[in-house]
Structures are given as C-alpha cells and as structure tokens.
CSV table of N, CA, C and O in Angstrom, one decimal:
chain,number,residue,atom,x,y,z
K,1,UNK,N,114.8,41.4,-100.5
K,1,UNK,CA,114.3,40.7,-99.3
K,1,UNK,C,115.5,40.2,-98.5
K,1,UNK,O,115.5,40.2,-97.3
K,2,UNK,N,116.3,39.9,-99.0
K,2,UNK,CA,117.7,39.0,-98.3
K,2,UNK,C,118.6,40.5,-97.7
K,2,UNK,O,119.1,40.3,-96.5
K,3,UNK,N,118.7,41.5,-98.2
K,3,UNK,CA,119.2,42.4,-97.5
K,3,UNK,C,118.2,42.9,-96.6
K,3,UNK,O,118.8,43.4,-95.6
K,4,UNK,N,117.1,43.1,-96.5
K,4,UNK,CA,116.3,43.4,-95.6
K,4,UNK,C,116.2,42.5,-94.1
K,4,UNK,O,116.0,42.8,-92.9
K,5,UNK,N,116.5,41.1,-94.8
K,5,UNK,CA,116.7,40.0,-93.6
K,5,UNK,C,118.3,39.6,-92.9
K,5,UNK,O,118.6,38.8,-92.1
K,6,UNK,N,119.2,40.4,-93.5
K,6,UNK,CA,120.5,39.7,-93.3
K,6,UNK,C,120.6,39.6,-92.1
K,6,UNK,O,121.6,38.9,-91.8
K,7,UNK,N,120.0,40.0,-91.4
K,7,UNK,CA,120.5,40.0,-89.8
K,7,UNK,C,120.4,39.0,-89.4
K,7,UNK,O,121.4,38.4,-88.8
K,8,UNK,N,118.7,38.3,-89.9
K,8,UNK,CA,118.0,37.3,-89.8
K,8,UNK,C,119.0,35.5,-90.4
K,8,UNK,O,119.2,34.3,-90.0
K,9,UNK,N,119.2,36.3,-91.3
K,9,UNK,CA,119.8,34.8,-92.5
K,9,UNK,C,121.0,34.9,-91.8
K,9,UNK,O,121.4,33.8,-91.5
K,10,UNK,N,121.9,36.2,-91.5
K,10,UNK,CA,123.2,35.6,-90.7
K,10,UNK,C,123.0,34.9,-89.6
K,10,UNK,O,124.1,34.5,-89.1
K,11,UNK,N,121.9,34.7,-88.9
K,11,UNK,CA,121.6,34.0,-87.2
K,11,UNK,C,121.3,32.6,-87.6
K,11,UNK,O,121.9,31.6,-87.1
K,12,UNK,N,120.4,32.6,-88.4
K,12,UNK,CA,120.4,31.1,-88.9
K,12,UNK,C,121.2,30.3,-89.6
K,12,UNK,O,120.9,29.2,-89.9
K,13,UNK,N,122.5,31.0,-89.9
K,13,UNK,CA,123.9,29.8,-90.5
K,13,UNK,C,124.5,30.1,-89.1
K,13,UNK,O,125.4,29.2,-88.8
K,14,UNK,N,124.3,31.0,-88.2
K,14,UNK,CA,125.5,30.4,-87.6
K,14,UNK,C,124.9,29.4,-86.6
K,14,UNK,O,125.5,28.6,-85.9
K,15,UNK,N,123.2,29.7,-86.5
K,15,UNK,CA,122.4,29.0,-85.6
K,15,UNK,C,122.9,26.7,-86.3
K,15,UNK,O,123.0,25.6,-85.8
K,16,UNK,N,123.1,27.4,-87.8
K,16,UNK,CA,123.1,25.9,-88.0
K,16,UNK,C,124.8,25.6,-87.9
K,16,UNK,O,125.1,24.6,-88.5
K,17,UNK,N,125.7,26.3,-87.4
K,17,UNK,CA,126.6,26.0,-87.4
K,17,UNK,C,128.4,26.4,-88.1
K,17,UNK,O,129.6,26.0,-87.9
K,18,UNK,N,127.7,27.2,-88.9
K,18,UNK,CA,128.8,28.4,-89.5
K,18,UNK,C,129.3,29.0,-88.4
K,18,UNK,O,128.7,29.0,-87.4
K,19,UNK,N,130.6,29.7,-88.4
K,19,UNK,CA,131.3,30.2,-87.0
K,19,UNK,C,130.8,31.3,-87.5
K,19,UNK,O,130.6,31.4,-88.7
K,20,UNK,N,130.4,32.3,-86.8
K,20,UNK,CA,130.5,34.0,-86.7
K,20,UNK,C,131.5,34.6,-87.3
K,20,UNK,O,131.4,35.7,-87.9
K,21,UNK,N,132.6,33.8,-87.3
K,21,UNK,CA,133.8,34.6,-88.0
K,21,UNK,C,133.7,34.0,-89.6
K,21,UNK,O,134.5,34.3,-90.4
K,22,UNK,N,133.1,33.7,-89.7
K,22,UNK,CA,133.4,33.5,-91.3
K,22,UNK,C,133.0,34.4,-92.1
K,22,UNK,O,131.9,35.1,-92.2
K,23,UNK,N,134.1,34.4,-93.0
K,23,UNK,CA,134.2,35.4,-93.6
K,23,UNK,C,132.1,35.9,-94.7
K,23,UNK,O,131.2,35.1,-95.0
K,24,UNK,N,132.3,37.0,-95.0
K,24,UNK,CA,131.0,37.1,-95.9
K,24,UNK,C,131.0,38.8,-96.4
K,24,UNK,O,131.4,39.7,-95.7
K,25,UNK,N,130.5,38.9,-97.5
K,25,UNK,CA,130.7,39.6,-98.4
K,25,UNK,C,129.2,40.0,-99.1
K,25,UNK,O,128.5,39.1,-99.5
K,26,UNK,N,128.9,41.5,-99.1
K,26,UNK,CA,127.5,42.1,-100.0
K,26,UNK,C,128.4,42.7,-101.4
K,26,UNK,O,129.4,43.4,-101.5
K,27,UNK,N,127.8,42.3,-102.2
K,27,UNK,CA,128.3,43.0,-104.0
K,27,UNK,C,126.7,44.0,-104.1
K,27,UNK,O,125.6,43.5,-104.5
K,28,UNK,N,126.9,45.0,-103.8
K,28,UNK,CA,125.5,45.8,-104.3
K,28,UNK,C,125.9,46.1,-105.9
K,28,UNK,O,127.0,46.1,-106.5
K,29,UNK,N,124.6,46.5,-106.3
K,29,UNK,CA,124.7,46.9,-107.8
K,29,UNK,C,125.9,46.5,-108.5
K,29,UNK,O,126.6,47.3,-109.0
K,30,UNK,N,126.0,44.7,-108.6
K,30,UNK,CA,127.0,44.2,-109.1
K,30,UNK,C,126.9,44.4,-110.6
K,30,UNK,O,125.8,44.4,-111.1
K,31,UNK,N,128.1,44.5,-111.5
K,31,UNK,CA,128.5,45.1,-112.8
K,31,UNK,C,127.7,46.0,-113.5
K,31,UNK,O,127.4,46.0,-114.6
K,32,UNK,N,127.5,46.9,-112.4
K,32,UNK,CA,127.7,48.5,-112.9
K,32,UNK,C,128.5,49.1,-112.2
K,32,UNK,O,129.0,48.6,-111.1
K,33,UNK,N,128.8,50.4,-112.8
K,33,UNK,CA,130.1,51.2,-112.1
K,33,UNK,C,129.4,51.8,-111.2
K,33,UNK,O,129.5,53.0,-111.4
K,34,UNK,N,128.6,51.5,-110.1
K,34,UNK,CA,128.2,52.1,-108.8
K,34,UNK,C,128.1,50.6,-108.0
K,34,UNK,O,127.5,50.4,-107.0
K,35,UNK,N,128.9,49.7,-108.7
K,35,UNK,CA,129.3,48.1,-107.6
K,35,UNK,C,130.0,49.1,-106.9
K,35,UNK,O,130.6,50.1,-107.2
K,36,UNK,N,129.6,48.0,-105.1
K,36,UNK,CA,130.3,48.0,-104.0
K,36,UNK,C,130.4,46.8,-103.1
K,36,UNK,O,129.5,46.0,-102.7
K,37,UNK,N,131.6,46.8,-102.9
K,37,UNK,CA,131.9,45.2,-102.4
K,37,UNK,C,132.1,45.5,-100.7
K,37,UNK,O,133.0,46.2,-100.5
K,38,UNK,N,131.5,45.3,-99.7
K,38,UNK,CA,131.1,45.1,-98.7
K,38,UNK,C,131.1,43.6,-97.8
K,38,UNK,O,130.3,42.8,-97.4
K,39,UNK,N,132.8,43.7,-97.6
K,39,UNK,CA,133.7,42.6,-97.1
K,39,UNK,C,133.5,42.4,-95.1
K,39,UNK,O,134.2,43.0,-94.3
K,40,UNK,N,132.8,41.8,-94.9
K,40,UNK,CA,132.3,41.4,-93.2
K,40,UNK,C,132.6,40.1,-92.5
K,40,UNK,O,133.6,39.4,-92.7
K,41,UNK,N,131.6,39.7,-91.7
K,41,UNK,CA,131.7,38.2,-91.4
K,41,UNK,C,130.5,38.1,-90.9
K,41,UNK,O,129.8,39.1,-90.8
K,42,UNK,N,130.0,36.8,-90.3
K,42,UNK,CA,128.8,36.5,-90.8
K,42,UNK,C,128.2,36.9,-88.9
K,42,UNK,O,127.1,36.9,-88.6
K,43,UNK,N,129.3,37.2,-88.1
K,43,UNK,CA,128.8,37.8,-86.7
K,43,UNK,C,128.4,39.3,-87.0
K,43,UNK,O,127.3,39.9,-86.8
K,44,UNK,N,129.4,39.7,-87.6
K,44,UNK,CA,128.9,41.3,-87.4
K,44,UNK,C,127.1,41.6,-88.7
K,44,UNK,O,126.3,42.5,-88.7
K,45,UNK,N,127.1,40.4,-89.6
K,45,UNK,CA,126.2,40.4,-90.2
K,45,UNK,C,124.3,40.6,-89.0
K,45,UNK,O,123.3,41.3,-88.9
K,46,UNK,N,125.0,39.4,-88.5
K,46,UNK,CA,123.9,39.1,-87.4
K,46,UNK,C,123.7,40.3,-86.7
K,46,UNK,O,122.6,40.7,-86.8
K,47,UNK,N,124.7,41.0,-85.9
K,47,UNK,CA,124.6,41.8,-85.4
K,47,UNK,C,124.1,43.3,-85.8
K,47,UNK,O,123.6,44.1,-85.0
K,48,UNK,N,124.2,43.4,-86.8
K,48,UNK,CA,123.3,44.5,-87.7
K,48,UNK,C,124.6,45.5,-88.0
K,48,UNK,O,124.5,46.8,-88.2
K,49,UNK,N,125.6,44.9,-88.0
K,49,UNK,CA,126.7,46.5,-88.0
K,49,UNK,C,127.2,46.4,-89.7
K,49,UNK,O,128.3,46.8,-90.0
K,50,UNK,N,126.4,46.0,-90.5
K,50,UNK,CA,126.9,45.9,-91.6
K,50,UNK,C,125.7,46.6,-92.6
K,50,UNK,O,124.5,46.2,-92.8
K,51,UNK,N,126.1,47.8,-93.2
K,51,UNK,CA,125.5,48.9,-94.0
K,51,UNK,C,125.3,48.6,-95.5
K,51,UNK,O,126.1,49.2,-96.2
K,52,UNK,N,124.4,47.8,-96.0
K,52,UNK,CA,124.0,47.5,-97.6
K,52,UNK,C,122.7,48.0,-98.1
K,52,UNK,O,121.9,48.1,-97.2
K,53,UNK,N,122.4,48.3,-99.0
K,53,UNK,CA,121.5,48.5,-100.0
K,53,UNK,C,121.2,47.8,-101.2
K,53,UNK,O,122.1,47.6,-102.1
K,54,UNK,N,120.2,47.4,-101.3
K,54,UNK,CA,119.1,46.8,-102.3
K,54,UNK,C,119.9,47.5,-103.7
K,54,UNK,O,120.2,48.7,-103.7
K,55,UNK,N,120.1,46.4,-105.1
K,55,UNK,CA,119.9,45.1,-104.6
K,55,UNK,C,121.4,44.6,-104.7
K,55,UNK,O,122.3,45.0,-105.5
K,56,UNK,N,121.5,43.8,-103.6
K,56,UNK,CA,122.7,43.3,-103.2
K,56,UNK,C,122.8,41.7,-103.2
K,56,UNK,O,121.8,41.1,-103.0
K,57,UNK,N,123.9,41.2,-103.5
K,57,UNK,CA,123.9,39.3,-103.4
K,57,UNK,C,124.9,39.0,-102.1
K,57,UNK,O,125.9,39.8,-102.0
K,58,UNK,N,124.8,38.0,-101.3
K,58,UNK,CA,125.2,37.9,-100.3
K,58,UNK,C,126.0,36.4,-100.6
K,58,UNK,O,125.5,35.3,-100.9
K,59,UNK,N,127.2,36.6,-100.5
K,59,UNK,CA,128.5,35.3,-100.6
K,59,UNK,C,128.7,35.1,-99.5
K,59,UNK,O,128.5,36.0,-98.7
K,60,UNK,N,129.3,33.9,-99.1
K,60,UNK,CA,129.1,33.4,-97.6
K,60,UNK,C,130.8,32.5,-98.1
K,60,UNK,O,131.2,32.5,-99.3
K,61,UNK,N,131.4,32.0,-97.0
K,61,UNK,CA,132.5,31.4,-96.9
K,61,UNK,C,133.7,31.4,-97.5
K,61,UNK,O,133.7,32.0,-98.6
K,62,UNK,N,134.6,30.8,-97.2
K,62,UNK,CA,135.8,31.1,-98.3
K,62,UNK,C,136.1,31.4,-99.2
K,62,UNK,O,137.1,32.0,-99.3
K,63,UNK,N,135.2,31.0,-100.4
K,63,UNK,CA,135.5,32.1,-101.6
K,63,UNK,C,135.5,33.7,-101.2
K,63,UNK,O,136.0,34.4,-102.1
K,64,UNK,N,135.2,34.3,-100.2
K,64,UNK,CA,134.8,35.6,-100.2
K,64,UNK,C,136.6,36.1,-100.0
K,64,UNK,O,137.0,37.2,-100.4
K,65,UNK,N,137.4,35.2,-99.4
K,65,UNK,CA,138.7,35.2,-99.6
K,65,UNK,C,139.5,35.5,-100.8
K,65,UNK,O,140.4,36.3,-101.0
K,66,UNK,N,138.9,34.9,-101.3
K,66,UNK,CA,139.2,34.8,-103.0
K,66,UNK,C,139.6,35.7,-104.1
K,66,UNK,O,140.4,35.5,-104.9
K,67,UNK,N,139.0,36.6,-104.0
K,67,UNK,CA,139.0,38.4,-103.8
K,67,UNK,C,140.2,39.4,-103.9
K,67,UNK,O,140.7,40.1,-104.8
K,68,UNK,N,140.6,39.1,-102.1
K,68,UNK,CA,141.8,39.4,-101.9
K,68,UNK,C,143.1,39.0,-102.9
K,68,UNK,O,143.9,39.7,-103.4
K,69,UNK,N,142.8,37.3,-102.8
K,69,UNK,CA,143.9,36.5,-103.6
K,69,UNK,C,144.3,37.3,-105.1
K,69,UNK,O,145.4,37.8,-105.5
K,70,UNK,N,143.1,37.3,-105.7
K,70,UNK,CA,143.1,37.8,-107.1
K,70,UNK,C,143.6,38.9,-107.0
K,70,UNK,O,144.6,39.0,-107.7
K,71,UNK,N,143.4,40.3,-106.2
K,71,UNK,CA,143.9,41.6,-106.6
K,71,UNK,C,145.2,41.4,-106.2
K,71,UNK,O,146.1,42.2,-106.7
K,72,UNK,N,145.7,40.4,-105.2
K,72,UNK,CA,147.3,40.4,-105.5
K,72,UNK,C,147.9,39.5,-106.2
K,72,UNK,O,149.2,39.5,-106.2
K,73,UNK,N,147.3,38.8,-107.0
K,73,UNK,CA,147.9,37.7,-107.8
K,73,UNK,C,148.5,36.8,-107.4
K,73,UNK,O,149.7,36.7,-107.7
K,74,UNK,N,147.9,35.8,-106.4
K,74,UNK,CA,148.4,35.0,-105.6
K,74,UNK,C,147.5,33.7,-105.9
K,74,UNK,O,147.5,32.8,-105.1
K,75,UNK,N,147.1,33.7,-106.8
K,75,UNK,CA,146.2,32.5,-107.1
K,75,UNK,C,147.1,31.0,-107.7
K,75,UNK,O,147.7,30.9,-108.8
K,76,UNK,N,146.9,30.6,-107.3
K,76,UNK,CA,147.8,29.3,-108.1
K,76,UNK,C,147.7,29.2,-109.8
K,76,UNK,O,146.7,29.7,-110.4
K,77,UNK,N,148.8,28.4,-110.4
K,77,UNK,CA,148.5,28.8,-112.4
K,77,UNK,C,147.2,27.7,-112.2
K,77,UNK,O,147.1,26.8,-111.4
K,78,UNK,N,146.2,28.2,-113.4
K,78,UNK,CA,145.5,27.2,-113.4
K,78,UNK,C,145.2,25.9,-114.4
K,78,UNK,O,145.2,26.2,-115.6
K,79,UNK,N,145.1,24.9,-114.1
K,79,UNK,CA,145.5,23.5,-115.0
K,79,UNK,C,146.2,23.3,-116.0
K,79,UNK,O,146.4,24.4,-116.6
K,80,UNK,N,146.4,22.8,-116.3
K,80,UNK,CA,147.3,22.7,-118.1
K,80,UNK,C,146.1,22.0,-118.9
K,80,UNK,O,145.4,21.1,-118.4
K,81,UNK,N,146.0,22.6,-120.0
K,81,UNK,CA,145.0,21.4,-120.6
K,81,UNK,C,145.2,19.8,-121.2
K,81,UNK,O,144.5,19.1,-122.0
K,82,UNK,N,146.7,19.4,-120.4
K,82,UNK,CA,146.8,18.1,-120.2
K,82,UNK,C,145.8,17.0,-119.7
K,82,UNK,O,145.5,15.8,-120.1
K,83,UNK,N,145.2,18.1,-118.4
K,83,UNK,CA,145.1,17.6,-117.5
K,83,UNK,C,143.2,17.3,-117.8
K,83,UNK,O,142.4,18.2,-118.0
K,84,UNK,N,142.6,16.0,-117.7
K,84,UNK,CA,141.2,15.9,-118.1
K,84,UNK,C,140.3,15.9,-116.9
K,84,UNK,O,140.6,15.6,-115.8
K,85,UNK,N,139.3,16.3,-117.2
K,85,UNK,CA,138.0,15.9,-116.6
K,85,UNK,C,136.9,14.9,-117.0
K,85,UNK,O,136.3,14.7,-118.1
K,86,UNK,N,136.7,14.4,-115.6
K,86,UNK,CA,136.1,12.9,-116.2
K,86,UNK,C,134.4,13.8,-116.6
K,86,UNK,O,133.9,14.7,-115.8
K,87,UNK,N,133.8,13.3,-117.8
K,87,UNK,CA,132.2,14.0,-118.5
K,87,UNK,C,131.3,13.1,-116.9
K,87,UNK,O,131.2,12.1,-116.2
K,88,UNK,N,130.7,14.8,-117.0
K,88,UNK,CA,129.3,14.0,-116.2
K,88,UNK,C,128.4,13.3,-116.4
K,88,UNK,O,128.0,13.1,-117.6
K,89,UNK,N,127.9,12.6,-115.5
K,89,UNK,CA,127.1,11.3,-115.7
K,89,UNK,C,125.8,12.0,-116.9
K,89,UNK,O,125.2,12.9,-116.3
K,90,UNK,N,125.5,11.7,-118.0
K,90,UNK,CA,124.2,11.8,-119.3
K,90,UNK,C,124.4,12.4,-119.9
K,90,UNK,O,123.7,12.9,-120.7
K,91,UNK,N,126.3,12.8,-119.7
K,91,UNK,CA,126.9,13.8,-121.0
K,91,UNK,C,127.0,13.0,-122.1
K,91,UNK,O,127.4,13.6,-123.2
C-alpha cells in the first residue's frame, strides 16, 4: 500500500513541512539477495519519478545519509563502555 501511495505520502510530508529535498530511500525485498536500495528525495518521490516495487519500506530523513557514511567508513568510534546510560523510567 505505501508504495502504491508514495506519491501521495511524499506530498503530505512535505505538505506538513519536510523540504522536497530531503533526502529518502525505498529498501525493496529487504535481506534477501534481490534487496535494492533506491536512494531519492522526498520531491522527486511526490513527483512520481521514483521506480519501486512491492514490498518495499520507505526511510525518510537523515539517517538515509547514513548509508553512504558506513560504506566509506566515516562514522564516528562508537562510545566506550565507560560511558553510561541513564535506565528508563519502570526499568
């Protein structure tokens, strides 16, 4: 359903205020070896110029960056286990 609508669902974020340029990304047939990552932005989504097939998940904003970072190894080290996190509240 969401790829059938993307045209639709991309007009209404930017209708609520998302820029057009923001970045966004389709993963069809995620973790099988026929995934395809399908890297856009959320104008050309609206606009219909963006080619996916069912069934596909639709990532929206900066993380879709994220991506990039990793296949060149540009991600910052991550935490030391010094370092704590405060337990959530009814942990």
């Amino acid at each position: 359903m969401g790829v059938t609508h993307r045209a639709h669902i991309a007009d209404k974020l930017i209708a609520a205020g998302r820029p057009a340029s923001q970045p966004a990304a389709f993963i069809e047939r995620g973790t099988t070896p026929d995934e395809r990552i399908a890297t856009t932005t959320l104008g050309a989504i609206a606009a219909g110029k963006v080619n996916v097939e069912s069934p596909a998940v639709l990532v929206v904003g900066g993380v879709v960056t994220i991506r990039e970072r990793l296949q060149l190894g540009s991600l910052s080290q991550p935490r030391s286990s010094s370092q704590s996190c405060s337990p959530s509240r009814g942990a």
